Tab-separated table of C-alpha atoms in Angstrom:
chain	number	residue	atom	x	y	z
A	160	MET	CA	-5.839	-7.550	25.047
A	161	VAL	CA	-7.033	-10.919	26.375
A	162	ALA	CA	-9.247	-9.232	28.935
A	163	ASP	CA	-10.663	-7.028	26.173
A	164	ARG	CA	-11.517	-10.002	24.041
A	165	ALA	CA	-13.098	-11.886	26.949
A	166	ARG	CA	-15.163	-8.816	27.745
A	167	ARG	CA	-16.368	-8.554	24.161
A	168	VAL	CA	-17.320	-12.232	24.015
A	169	LEU	CA	-19.163	-11.917	27.323
A	170	LEU	CA	-21.076	-8.841	26.219
A	171	GLY	CA	-21.931	-10.455	22.872
A	172	GLY	CA	-23.168	-13.562	24.650
A	173	ALA	CA	-25.211	-11.427	27.019
A	174	GLY	CA	-26.839	-9.675	24.032
A	175	VAL	CA	-27.793	-13.000	22.464
A	176	LEU	CA	-29.251	-14.273	25.743
A	177	LEU	CA	-31.239	-11.081	26.201
A	178	VAL	CA	-32.828	-11.326	22.739
A	179	LEU	CA	-33.608	-15.019	23.261
A	180	GLY	CA	-35.130	-14.225	26.640
A	181	VAL	CA	-37.371	-11.502	25.202
A	182	MET	CA	-38.483	-13.824	22.373
A	183	GLU	CA	-39.212	-16.601	24.835
A	184	ALA	CA	-41.197	-14.326	27.129
A	185	ALA	CA	-43.137	-12.751	24.240
A	186	SER	CA	-44.304	-16.143	22.968
A	187	ARG	CA	-44.978	-17.670	26.382
A	188	THR	CA	-46.995	-14.699	27.619
A	189	GLY	CA	-48.987	-14.474	24.398
A	190	VAL	CA	-47.715	-11.015	23.367
A	191	VAL	CA	-47.013	-12.667	20.010
A	192	ASP	CA	-48.911	-15.684	18.709
A	193	ALA	CA	-46.940	-18.748	19.785
A	194	ALA	CA	-48.296	-20.663	16.786
A	195	SER	CA	-46.602	-18.330	14.281
A	196	VAL	CA	-43.577	-17.302	16.383
A	197	PRO	CA	-42.713	-20.211	18.651
A	198	PRO	CA	-40.685	-19.620	21.832
A	199	ALA	CA	-36.929	-19.343	21.430
A	200	THR	CA	-36.276	-22.627	23.238
A	201	GLU	CA	-38.370	-24.506	20.687
A	202	ILE	CA	-36.592	-22.834	17.786
A	203	LEU	CA	-33.223	-23.685	19.318
A	204	SER	CA	-34.121	-27.302	19.950
A	205	GLY	CA	-35.388	-27.459	16.352
A	206	ALA	CA	-32.063	-26.063	15.152
A	207	VAL	CA	-30.113	-28.663	17.129
A	208	GLU	CA	-32.357	-31.457	15.884
A	209	MET	CA	-31.874	-30.295	12.286
A	210	ALA	CA	-28.124	-30.303	12.630
A	211	ALA	CA	-28.264	-34.028	13.356
A	212	ASP	CA	-30.606	-34.570	10.412
A	213	GLY	CA	-28.769	-35.645	7.255
A	214	GLU	CA	-31.405	-34.251	4.942
A	215	PHE	CA	-31.095	-30.738	6.325
A	216	GLY	CA	-27.324	-31.055	6.107
A	217	GLY	CA	-27.676	-31.702	2.378
A	218	HIS	CA	-29.795	-28.565	1.932
A	219	LEU	CA	-27.371	-26.488	3.922
A	220	GLY	CA	-24.426	-27.867	1.940
A	221	ALA	CA	-26.091	-27.017	-1.372
A	222	THR	CA	-26.623	-23.422	-0.296
A	223	VAL	CA	-23.075	-23.093	0.984
A	224	ALA	CA	-21.684	-24.480	-2.294
A	225	ALA	CA	-23.730	-22.117	-4.470
A	226	TRP	CA	-23.007	-19.172	-2.166
A	227	LEU	CA	-19.256	-19.651	-1.980
A	228	SER	CA	-18.841	-20.456	-5.675
A	229	GLY	CA	-20.844	-17.353	-6.567
A	230	VAL	CA	-18.686	-15.184	-4.311
A	231	LEU	CA	-15.509	-16.779	-5.656
A	232	LEU	CA	-16.569	-16.091	-9.232
A	233	ALA	CA	-17.307	-12.481	-8.262
A	234	VAL	CA	-13.804	-12.150	-6.757
A	235	VAL	CA	-12.236	-13.561	-9.913
A	236	LEU	CA	-14.158	-11.080	-12.060
A	237	ALA	CA	-14.292	-7.981	-9.870
A	238	VAL	CA	-10.683	-7.747	-8.640
A	239	PRO	CA	-9.093	-7.717	-12.131
A	240	ALA	CA	-11.867	-5.393	-13.331
A	241	GLY	CA	-11.129	-3.079	-10.410
A	242	LEU	CA	-7.397	-3.149	-11.137
A	243	LEU	CA	-8.082	-2.323	-14.779
A	244	LEU	CA	-10.513	0.513	-14.039
A	245	GLY	CA	-8.351	1.794	-11.203
A	246	SER	CA	-5.268	2.094	-13.367
A	247	VAL	CA	-6.818	3.383	-16.601
A	248	PRO	CA	-8.632	6.624	-15.718
A	249	VAL	CA	-10.375	6.818	-19.112
A	250	LEU	CA	-11.987	3.410	-18.555
A	251	ASP	CA	-12.873	4.345	-14.992
A	252	ARG	CA	-14.781	7.420	-16.104
A	253	ALA	CA	-16.484	5.526	-18.918
A	254	ALA	CA	-17.559	2.735	-16.559
A	255	LEU	CA	-18.684	4.965	-13.706
A	256	ILE	CA	-22.257	5.530	-14.882
A	257	VAL	CA	-22.700	1.911	-15.948
A	258	VAL	CA	-21.561	0.728	-12.523
A	259	GLU	CA	-23.714	3.241	-10.659
A	260	LEU	CA	-26.709	2.219	-12.809
A	261	LEU	CA	-26.303	-1.534	-12.368
A	262	ARG	CA	-25.302	-1.493	-8.720
A	263	PRO	CA	-28.628	-0.446	-7.145
A	264	ILE	CA	-30.647	-3.052	-9.079
A	265	PRO	CA	-31.704	-5.623	-6.477
A	266	SER	CA	-30.540	-9.084	-7.459
A	267	VAL	CA	-33.949	-10.445	-6.508
A	268	ALA	CA	-35.472	-8.297	-9.270
A	269	LEU	CA	-33.254	-10.118	-11.747
A	270	ILE	CA	-34.462	-13.595	-10.738
A	271	PRO	CA	-36.999	-13.901	-13.623
A	272	LEU	CA	-34.352	-12.823	-16.114
A	273	ALA	CA	-31.793	-15.200	-14.617
A	274	ILE	CA	-34.295	-18.078	-14.852
A	275	LEU	CA	-34.840	-17.311	-18.542
A	276	VAL	CA	-31.125	-17.116	-19.261
A	277	PHE	CA	-29.689	-19.842	-17.028
A	278	VAL	CA	-32.749	-22.162	-16.638
A	279	GLU	CA	-31.108	-24.604	-14.221
A	280	PRO	CA	-31.815	-23.421	-10.631
A	281	GLY	CA	-28.248	-23.966	-9.381
A	282	ARG	CA	-26.850	-21.798	-12.148
A	283	VAL	CA	-29.538	-19.183	-11.596
A	284	GLU	CA	-28.553	-19.021	-7.944
A	285	ARG	CA	-24.791	-18.830	-8.543
A	286	SER	CA	-25.121	-16.182	-11.221
A	287	LEU	CA	-27.318	-14.004	-9.011
A	288	VAL	CA	-24.969	-14.363	-6.045
A	289	CYS	CA	-22.086	-13.456	-8.327
A	290	TYR	CA	-23.924	-10.418	-9.692
A	291	ALA	CA	-24.754	-9.105	-6.235
A	292	CYS	CA	-21.195	-9.678	-4.995
A	293	LEU	CA	-19.465	-7.986	-7.914
A	294	TRP	CA	-20.279	-4.487	-6.705
A	295	PRO	CA	-18.939	-4.396	-3.178
A	296	ILE	CA	-15.736	-6.114	-4.327
A	297	LEU	CA	-15.311	-3.898	-7.380
A	298	LEU	CA	-15.953	-0.682	-5.473
A	299	ASN	CA	-13.695	-1.626	-2.575
A	300	THR	CA	-10.919	-2.526	-5.008
A	301	LEU	CA	-11.295	0.916	-6.578
A	302	TYR	CA	-11.303	2.663	-3.173
A	303	GLY	CA	-8.268	0.651	-2.164
A	304	LEU	CA	-6.378	1.680	-5.290
A	305	ARG	CA	-7.233	5.321	-4.718
A	306	GLU	CA	-5.665	5.170	-1.266
A	307	VAL	CA	-2.324	3.785	-2.390
A	308	GLU	CA	0.524	5.959	-1.145
A	309	PRO	CA	1.852	7.966	-4.134
A	310	VAL	CA	5.347	7.915	-2.627
A	311	ALA	CA	5.262	4.097	-2.501
A	312	LYS	CA	4.398	3.963	-6.196
A	313	GLU	CA	7.057	6.541	-7.072
A	314	THR	CA	9.610	4.573	-5.094
A	315	LEU	CA	9.147	1.468	-7.185
A	316	ARG	CA	8.989	3.541	-10.383
A	317	SER	CA	12.274	5.203	-9.483
A	318	PHE	CA	13.909	1.771	-9.287
A	319	GLY	CA	12.913	1.188	-12.911
A	320	PHE	CA	9.685	-0.791	-12.474
A	321	GLY	CA	7.046	-0.285	-15.154
A	322	PRO	CA	3.323	0.360	-14.662
A	323	LEU	CA	2.473	-3.353	-14.432
A	324	GLY	CA	5.206	-3.978	-11.870
A	325	VAL	CA	3.977	-1.059	-9.763
A	326	LEU	CA	0.373	-2.266	-10.058
A	327	LEU	CA	1.150	-5.810	-8.931
A	328	ARG	CA	3.849	-5.082	-6.374
A	329	VAL	CA	2.608	-1.887	-4.747
A	330	SER	CA	-0.975	-1.057	-5.674
A	331	LEU	CA	-2.407	-4.552	-5.279
A	332	PRO	CA	-0.843	-5.313	-1.887
A	333	SER	CA	-1.754	-1.836	-0.596
A	334	ALA	CA	-5.338	-2.231	-1.749
A	335	ALA	CA	-5.630	-5.828	-0.541
A	336	PRO	CA	-7.061	-5.025	2.926
A	337	LEU	CA	-9.911	-3.034	1.403
A	338	VAL	CA	-10.462	-5.720	-1.240
A	339	LEU	CA	-10.831	-8.268	1.541
A	340	THR	CA	-13.303	-6.001	3.326
A	341	GLY	CA	-15.244	-5.936	0.049
A	342	VAL	CA	-15.227	-9.731	0.000
A	343	ARG	CA	-16.538	-9.758	3.552
A	344	ILE	CA	-19.425	-7.460	2.616
A	345	ALA	CA	-20.036	-9.589	-0.483
A	346	LEU	CA	-20.277	-12.758	1.614
A	347	ALA	CA	-23.081	-11.239	3.691
A	348	VAL	CA	-24.933	-9.977	0.611
A	349	GLY	CA	-24.332	-13.245	-1.243
A	350	LEU	CA	-25.924	-15.399	1.437
A	351	VAL	CA	-29.109	-13.320	1.377
A	352	VAL	CA	-29.227	-13.552	-2.404
A	353	ALA	CA	-28.536	-17.303	-2.416
A	354	VAL	CA	-31.429	-18.063	-0.064
A	355	SER	CA	-33.742	-15.590	-1.848
A	356	ALA	CA	-32.946	-17.175	-5.202
A	357	GLU	CA	-33.782	-20.617	-3.810
A	358	LEU	CA	-37.075	-19.322	-2.452
A	359	ARG	CA	-38.041	-17.764	-5.792
A	360	ALA	CA	-36.398	-19.995	-8.378
A	361	GLY	CA	-36.915	-23.344	-6.685
A	362	GLY	CA	-34.660	-26.321	-7.299
A	363	GLU	CA	-33.813	-29.637	-5.697
A	364	SER	CA	-31.962	-28.615	-2.572
A	365	GLY	CA	-30.884	-25.611	-0.597
A	366	LEU	CA	-31.743	-23.798	2.593
A	367	GLY	CA	-34.450	-21.819	0.773
A	368	ILE	CA	-35.999	-25.050	-0.552
A	369	TYR	CA	-36.037	-26.423	2.971
A	370	LEU	CA	-37.672	-23.245	4.285
A	371	LEU	CA	-40.353	-23.523	1.582
A	372	ALA	CA	-41.008	-27.145	2.579
A	373	THR	CA	-41.482	-26.179	6.235
A	374	GLN	CA	-44.225	-23.794	5.162
A	375	SER	CA	-46.192	-26.328	3.082
A	376	GLY	CA	-49.152	-28.153	4.635
A	377	GLY	CA	-49.868	-26.977	8.154
A	378	GLY	CA	-46.479	-25.233	8.308
A	379	ARG	CA	-43.768	-25.621	10.893
A	380	PRO	CA	-42.765	-22.107	11.983
A	381	ASP	CA	-40.341	-23.541	14.546
A	382	LEU	CA	-38.404	-25.388	11.832
A	383	MET	CA	-38.617	-22.438	9.479
A	384	LEU	CA	-37.100	-20.104	12.073
A	385	ALA	CA	-34.554	-22.759	13.026
A	386	GLY	CA	-33.520	-22.969	9.336
A	387	ALA	CA	-33.252	-19.188	9.186
A	388	LEU	CA	-31.143	-19.302	12.342
A	389	TRP	CA	-28.687	-21.594	10.580
A	390	ALA	CA	-28.400	-19.082	7.747
A	391	GLY	CA	-27.505	-16.508	10.378
A	392	VAL	CA	-24.892	-18.818	11.850
A	393	LEU	CA	-23.333	-19.283	8.409
A	394	GLY	CA	-23.107	-15.540	7.925
A	395	LEU	CA	-21.615	-15.060	11.377
A	396	LEU	CA	-19.001	-17.754	10.773
A	397	ALA	CA	-18.005	-16.365	7.382
A	398	ASN	CA	-17.631	-12.869	8.781
A	399	GLY	CA	-15.680	-14.061	11.811
A	400	LEU	CA	-13.278	-16.096	9.689
A	401	LEU	CA	-12.599	-13.173	7.381
A	402	VAL	CA	-12.105	-10.684	10.195
A	403	ALA	CA	-9.608	-13.085	11.769
A	404	ALA	CA	-7.862	-13.511	8.406
A	405	GLU	CA	-7.706	-9.738	7.897
A	406	ARG	CA	-6.101	-9.262	11.306
A	407	ARG	CA	-3.504	-11.910	10.618
A	408	ILE	CA	-2.603	-11.059	7.045
A	409	PHE	CA	-2.786	-7.291	7.329
A	410	ARG	CA	-1.108	-6.738	10.662
A	411	TRP	CA	0.836	-3.896	9.052
A	412	ARG	CA	-2.338	-1.972	8.438
A	413	ALA	CA	-3.488	-1.963	12.046
A	414	VAL	CA	-0.163	-0.569	13.167
A	415	ARG	CA	-0.143	2.228	10.638
B	986	MET	CA	27.334	13.011	-16.819
B	987	LEU	CA	24.303	15.011	-15.711
B	988	GLU	CA	23.432	18.291	-17.426
B	989	ILE	CA	20.591	20.477	-16.232
B	990	LYS	CA	19.807	23.410	-18.540
B	991	GLY	CA	17.318	26.199	-17.955
B	992	LEU	CA	15.228	23.909	-15.779
B	993	GLY	CA	11.996	25.308	-14.392
B	994	HIS	CA	8.794	23.838	-13.176
B	995	ARG	CA	5.335	25.196	-12.599
B	996	TYR	CA	2.838	22.792	-11.002
B	997	ALA	CA	-0.667	22.394	-12.380
B	998	ASP	CA	-2.022	24.567	-9.549
B	999	GLY	CA	0.121	27.480	-10.784
B	1000	HIS	CA	2.759	27.171	-8.061
B	1001	ARG	CA	6.165	27.881	-9.566
B	1002	ALA	CA	8.763	25.771	-7.789
B	1003	LEU	CA	11.906	26.267	-9.871
B	1004	THR	CA	13.211	28.555	-12.557
B	1005	GLY	CA	16.319	28.820	-14.727
B	1006	ILE	CA	18.395	26.128	-13.039
B	1007	ASP	CA	21.719	25.353	-14.742
B	1008	LEU	CA	23.826	22.651	-13.169
B	1009	GLY	CA	26.305	20.055	-14.349
B	1010	VAL	CA	27.463	17.040	-12.368
B	1011	GLU	CA	30.552	15.005	-13.265
B	1012	ARG	CA	30.668	11.225	-13.008
B	1013	GLY	CA	31.624	10.156	-9.512
B	1014	GLU	CA	30.949	13.557	-8.018
B	1015	LEU	CA	28.965	14.143	-4.831
B	1016	VAL	CA	27.025	17.376	-5.127
B	1017	CYS	CA	25.043	18.734	-2.200
B	1018	LEU	CA	22.001	20.915	-2.699
B	1019	VAL	CA	21.264	23.160	0.236
B	1020	GLY	CA	18.696	25.860	0.693
B	1021	PRO	CA	15.753	26.896	2.789
B	1022	SER	CA	12.462	24.973	2.756
B	1023	GLY	CA	10.341	25.688	-0.284
B	1024	CYS	CA	13.201	26.493	-2.641
B	1025	GLY	CA	12.307	23.573	-4.908
B	1026	LYS	CA	15.049	21.122	-3.940
B	1027	SER	CA	12.699	18.136	-3.959
B	1028	THR	CA	11.132	19.239	-7.234
B	1029	LEU	CA	14.587	19.419	-8.771
B	1030	LEU	CA	15.359	15.856	-7.637
B	1031	ARG	CA	12.064	14.583	-9.047
B	1032	CYS	CA	12.821	16.170	-12.427
B	1033	VAL	CA	16.273	14.567	-12.475
B	1034	ALA	CA	14.693	11.208	-11.529
B	1035	GLY	CA	12.325	11.404	-14.476
B	1036	LEU	CA	9.367	11.195	-12.078
B	1037	LEU	CA	8.261	14.716	-12.975
B	1038	ARG	CA	8.361	16.265	-16.405
B	1039	PRO	CA	9.645	19.834	-16.070
B	1040	THR	CA	7.653	22.587	-17.741
B	1041	GLU	CA	10.839	24.402	-18.823
B	1042	GLY	CA	14.354	23.346	-19.733
B	1043	THR	CA	15.978	19.942	-20.028
B	1044	VAL	CA	17.757	17.315	-18.017
B	1045	THR	CA	20.219	15.124	-19.875
B	1046	LEU	CA	21.997	12.118	-18.487
B	1047	ASP	CA	24.972	10.727	-20.443
B	1048	GLY	CA	23.729	12.705	-23.440
B	1049	ASN	CA	20.172	11.342	-23.331
B	1050	THR	CA	17.244	13.561	-22.446
B	1051	VAL	CA	15.565	12.361	-19.272
B	1052	ASP	CA	11.895	11.917	-20.187
B	1053	ARG	CA	11.284	8.836	-18.071
B	1054	VAL	CA	13.051	7.174	-15.138
B	1055	PRO	CA	16.605	6.513	-16.359
B	1056	ASP	CA	18.333	3.160	-15.906
B	1057	GLY	CA	20.645	2.718	-12.955
B	1058	LEU	CA	18.922	5.292	-10.807
B	1059	ALA	CA	18.012	5.067	-7.149
B	1060	VAL	CA	16.187	7.617	-5.032
B	1061	VAL	CA	16.037	7.919	-1.254
B	1062	PHE	CA	12.841	9.843	-0.629
B	1063	GLN	CA	12.450	12.309	2.187
B	1064	ASP	CA	9.238	10.567	3.245
B	1065	TYR	CA	10.927	7.279	4.120
B	1066	THR	CA	7.938	5.970	6.112
B	1067	ARG	CA	5.725	5.984	3.058
B	1068	SER	CA	8.534	4.910	0.798
B	1069	LEU	CA	9.006	1.555	2.543
B	1070	PHE	CA	6.451	-1.171	1.841
B	1071	PRO	CA	4.822	-2.152	5.138
B	1072	TRP	CA	3.708	-5.583	3.906
B	1073	LEU	CA	7.314	-6.658	3.283
B	1074	THR	CA	10.057	-7.307	5.794
B	1075	VAL	CA	12.968	-4.918	5.763
B	1076	ARG	CA	15.052	-7.485	3.879
B	1077	ASP	CA	12.329	-8.030	1.273
B	1078	ASN	CA	11.952	-4.275	0.842
B	1079	VAL	CA	15.559	-4.233	-0.264
B	1080	ALA	CA	15.466	-7.537	-2.166
B	1081	LEU	CA	12.386	-6.502	-4.166
B	1082	VAL	CA	14.104	-3.678	-6.025
B	1083	LEU	CA	17.054	-5.958	-6.837
B	1084	ARG	CA	14.779	-7.881	-9.195
B	1085	ARG	CA	15.560	-5.131	-11.670
B	1086	ARG	CA	19.202	-6.068	-11.329
B	1087	GLY	CA	18.664	-9.553	-12.722
B	1088	LEU	CA	19.741	-11.343	-9.548
B	1089	GLY	CA	18.399	-14.703	-8.406
B	1090	ARG	CA	16.345	-15.025	-5.247
B	1091	ARG	CA	19.239	-16.126	-3.072
B	1092	GLU	CA	21.573	-13.456	-4.426
B	1093	ARG	CA	18.945	-10.798	-3.842
B	1094	ARG	CA	18.569	-11.826	-0.225
B	1095	ALA	CA	22.305	-11.974	0.334
B	1096	ALA	CA	22.819	-8.542	-1.248
B	1097	ALA	CA	19.953	-7.134	0.829
B	1098	GLU	CA	21.398	-8.475	4.063
B	1099	GLU	CA	24.824	-7.140	3.196
B	1100	ALA	CA	23.471	-3.643	2.505
B	1101	LEU	CA	21.399	-3.679	5.686
B	1102	ALA	CA	24.436	-4.753	7.689
B	1103	ALA	CA	26.372	-1.834	6.196
B	1104	VAL	CA	23.877	0.624	7.702
B	1105	GLY	CA	23.821	-1.227	11.034
B	1106	LEU	CA	20.548	-3.081	10.556
B	1107	ALA	CA	21.884	-6.650	10.512
B	1108	ASP	CA	19.603	-7.591	13.414
B	1109	ALA	CA	16.487	-6.073	11.876
B	1110	VAL	CA	16.357	-7.866	8.522
B	1111	ARG	CA	13.325	-9.964	9.422
B	1112	LYS	CA	11.408	-7.133	11.023
B	1113	TYR	CA	8.762	-5.088	9.296
B	1114	PRO	CA	9.367	-1.384	8.683
B	1115	TRP	CA	6.643	-0.380	11.137
B	1116	GLN	CA	8.412	-2.289	13.880
B	1117	LEU	CA	11.447	-0.011	13.529
B	1118	SER	CA	12.152	3.485	14.818
B	1119	GLY	CA	12.141	6.387	12.369
B	1120	GLY	CA	15.918	6.447	12.191
B	1121	MET	CA	16.080	2.718	11.492
B	1122	GLN	CA	13.450	3.045	8.756
B	1123	GLN	CA	15.497	5.809	7.212
B	1124	ARG	CA	18.570	3.587	7.255
B	1125	ALA	CA	16.586	0.769	5.642
B	1126	ALA	CA	15.586	3.114	2.812
B	1127	ILE	CA	19.229	4.097	2.362
B	1128	ALA	CA	20.312	0.439	2.364
B	1129	ARG	CA	17.740	-0.295	-0.346
B	1130	ALA	CA	19.167	2.411	-2.585
B	1131	LEU	CA	22.787	1.384	-1.932
B	1132	ALA	CA	22.096	-2.316	-2.553
B	1133	TYR	CA	20.742	-1.383	-5.960
B	1134	ARG	CA	24.224	-0.087	-6.872
B	1135	PRO	CA	22.909	2.819	-8.912
B	1136	SER	CA	25.156	4.870	-11.156
B	1137	LEU	CA	23.181	7.945	-10.066
B	1138	LEU	CA	21.904	8.194	-6.510
B	1139	LEU	CA	19.472	10.932	-5.517
B	1140	MET	CA	18.894	11.526	-1.814
B	1141	ASP	CA	16.349	13.883	-0.325
B	1142	GLU	CA	17.182	14.738	3.302
B	1143	PRO	CA	18.252	11.138	3.913
B	1144	PHE	CA	19.664	11.570	7.432
B	1145	GLY	CA	16.999	13.756	9.020
B	1146	SER	CA	15.791	11.227	11.600
B	1147	VAL	CA	18.949	9.406	12.620
B	1148	ASP	CA	20.943	10.228	15.730
B	1149	ALA	CA	24.149	12.254	15.447
B	1150	GLN	CA	26.543	9.311	15.748
B	1151	THR	CA	24.705	7.242	13.132
B	1152	ARG	CA	24.520	10.273	10.912
B	1153	GLU	CA	28.286	10.574	10.898
B	1154	ASP	CA	28.634	6.870	10.123
B	1155	LEU	CA	26.206	7.189	7.204
B	1156	GLU	CA	28.012	10.257	5.874
B	1157	ASP	CA	31.256	8.272	5.883
B	1158	LEU	CA	29.484	5.342	4.208
B	1159	LEU	CA	28.389	7.685	1.409
B	1160	LEU	CA	31.959	8.837	0.941
B	1161	THR	CA	33.079	5.240	0.410
B	1162	VAL	CA	30.464	4.397	-2.251
B	1163	ARG	CA	30.809	7.506	-4.384
B	1164	GLY	CA	33.449	8.039	-7.050
B	1165	GLY	CA	36.146	5.619	-8.153
B	1166	GLU	CA	35.730	2.566	-10.351
B	1167	GLY	CA	32.014	1.936	-10.879
B	1168	GLY	CA	31.359	4.391	-8.083
B	1169	MET	CA	28.181	6.332	-7.731
B	1170	THR	CA	27.403	9.862	-8.686
B	1171	ILE	CA	25.393	11.369	-5.870
B	1172	LEU	CA	23.067	14.342	-5.626
B	1173	LEU	CA	22.225	14.973	-1.980
B	1174	VAL	CA	19.617	17.393	-0.722
B	1175	THR	CA	20.222	18.506	2.844
B	1176	HIS	CA	19.296	21.228	5.292
B	1177	ASP	CA	22.495	20.724	7.192
B	1178	ILE	CA	25.212	23.126	6.057
B	1179	ASP	CA	28.011	21.320	7.912
B	1180	GLU	CA	26.985	18.061	6.334
B	1181	SER	CA	26.952	19.554	2.836
B	1182	VAL	CA	30.517	20.771	3.224
B	1183	TYR	CA	31.716	17.592	4.915
B	1184	VAL	CA	30.483	15.112	2.277
B	1185	GLY	CA	30.263	17.334	-0.813
B	1186	ASP	CA	32.715	17.788	-3.643
B	1187	ARG	CA	30.604	20.789	-4.452
B	1188	VAL	CA	27.846	22.623	-2.623
B	1189	VAL	CA	25.063	24.255	-4.621
B	1190	VAL	CA	22.974	26.774	-2.723
B	1191	LEU	CA	19.428	27.200	-3.976
B	1192	THR	CA	17.373	30.158	-2.828
B	1193	GLY	CA	14.114	31.862	-3.449
B	1194	ALA	CA	10.663	30.833	-4.497
B	1195	PRO	CA	10.778	29.855	-7.305
B	1196	GLY	CA	14.185	28.361	-6.582
B	1197	THR	CA	17.297	29.401	-8.490
B	1198	VAL	CA	20.974	28.587	-8.111
B	1199	HIS	CA	22.388	31.233	-5.786
B	1200	THR	CA	25.969	30.051	-5.386
B	1201	GLU	CA	28.126	27.084	-6.345
B	1202	LEU	CA	31.120	26.315	-4.177
B	1203	ARG	CA	33.843	23.774	-4.812
B	1204	VAL	CA	34.887	22.006	-1.627
B	1205	ASP	CA	38.625	21.528	-1.611
B	1206	LEU	CA	39.307	19.624	1.543
B	1207	PRO	CA	42.002	17.006	2.029
B	1208	ALA	CA	40.950	13.385	1.475
B	1209	PRO	CA	40.130	11.120	3.150
B	1210	ARG	CA	37.740	13.204	5.151
B	1211	ASP	CA	37.560	12.631	8.837
B	1212	GLN	CA	34.710	13.537	11.130
B	1213	ILE	CA	36.973	15.291	13.608
B	1214	ALA	CA	39.973	16.536	11.617
B	1215	THR	CA	38.052	17.724	8.567
B	1216	ARG	CA	35.537	19.636	10.619
B	1217	GLU	CA	38.289	21.613	12.400
B	1218	HIS	CA	40.194	22.325	9.193
B	1219	PRO	CA	40.315	26.102	8.508
B	1220	ALA	CA	39.054	25.574	4.939
B	1221	PHE	CA	36.040	23.673	6.309
B	1222	VAL	CA	35.222	26.464	8.742
B	1223	ALA	CA	35.558	29.084	6.011
B	1224	LEU	CA	33.380	27.138	3.531
B	1225	ARG	CA	30.756	26.451	6.133
B	1226	ALA	CA	30.505	30.168	6.852
B	1227	GLU	CA	30.318	30.963	3.168
B	1228	VAL	CA	27.512	28.459	2.560
B	1229	GLY	CA	25.717	29.722	5.652
B	1230	ARG	CA	25.824	33.293	4.435
B	1231	ALA	CA	24.596	32.262	0.980
B	1232	VAL	CA	21.649	30.380	2.460
B	1233	ARG	CA	20.661	33.326	4.653
B	1234	ARG	CA	21.164	36.134	2.145
B	1235	PRO	CA	18.681	35.998	-0.677
């Protein structure tokens, strides 16, 4: 187990180093224009410098706040909606086409509409993140409910529990691992949407606002890429935390 | 207590599992259902449990038609692995169903531990079902049903995965909880002919597809039953042979 994990970390690290090495070599040798894509070492030193910079920290914090609150709102809306649709087949069938119609609409395409409706950039951003995150959470909740063991539900029914009791005590815990996977997918989607919304809808602070600023005037591609790198780090952290949480909370699932 | 009249069931896919079943069970009686695979034993249990609405005939319990899960019922499902909740410890699997019994949290836990101890799982209460062997999981499912103190207990092949010694202990445990003051009425589905005669007050042999009642035998063996003495009793040997012949001859 431990050896496996060490091996994975080593291989992952090797992959990162390889990509950085190729980027470095491409810029240094002039395969790509070093003025538009600076060498990896410069991007990395920019990223480290930014981390110490309070102003960038504020931008990053604003994005994280909008991102996480949007995802949280999506969880609060999508999980109960999934439980409702998953347990009332008539509603599920009625909602199917609506869901399948709304789901493929890119959130970015809704930015103009969101600006009209919500006006304030922070609200625009949160609402778009929430919209984009609803679907993976809703669909995973529905998949999770479909996979609930019929015998487990019958067991609780046979002990006199009603439909609500069965839903909350069997269906919800059984579906929980897939719901959490949905949240993990939503976090990745939500971060992309949050930064895109900042780029398009503007506002006072946020990673997207910072990226825009690095492109004004002469432009600082090293800082821009360093900012983008931080977005990647956020996504990686969020995913890692959730995977770890899934392993801990849903140990029973791995064994089955 | 339990009256089954003209019961038959045809599943939505056209498969006919049961037909024309008539069976009465007295309060406190332990009735064993035996028969070959596919004779509709499990379907019959599900109809009695109110989990499945039969397409023909009626089930009445204490004079009321069973059209939903009746009060005071517990079922031990054949598929015990799927019947236990893997996200709960063994103790919480048992304690959860006791919520329907109006017990407080502490009482539920105490009752759960007591029932688990009775099936020899005192040391496993904090484990999760998937950490236990098949036989131990099966015992946990039985403990859950017994802790519930049902007035009607339905069991579908409940001892299939336990070792021979434990099986005998569980059979004797069943004999102590059935009948008497506030005792349980038990309907037990089993493949094991010896077991049906040993624990049963009556043995009902189901045969055919769709399943029908082939034979009903009253088991008149001296009480209390004893794993050694009862099994060598001439009446036991004769009944066992009779049930065996009924199961084999359609």
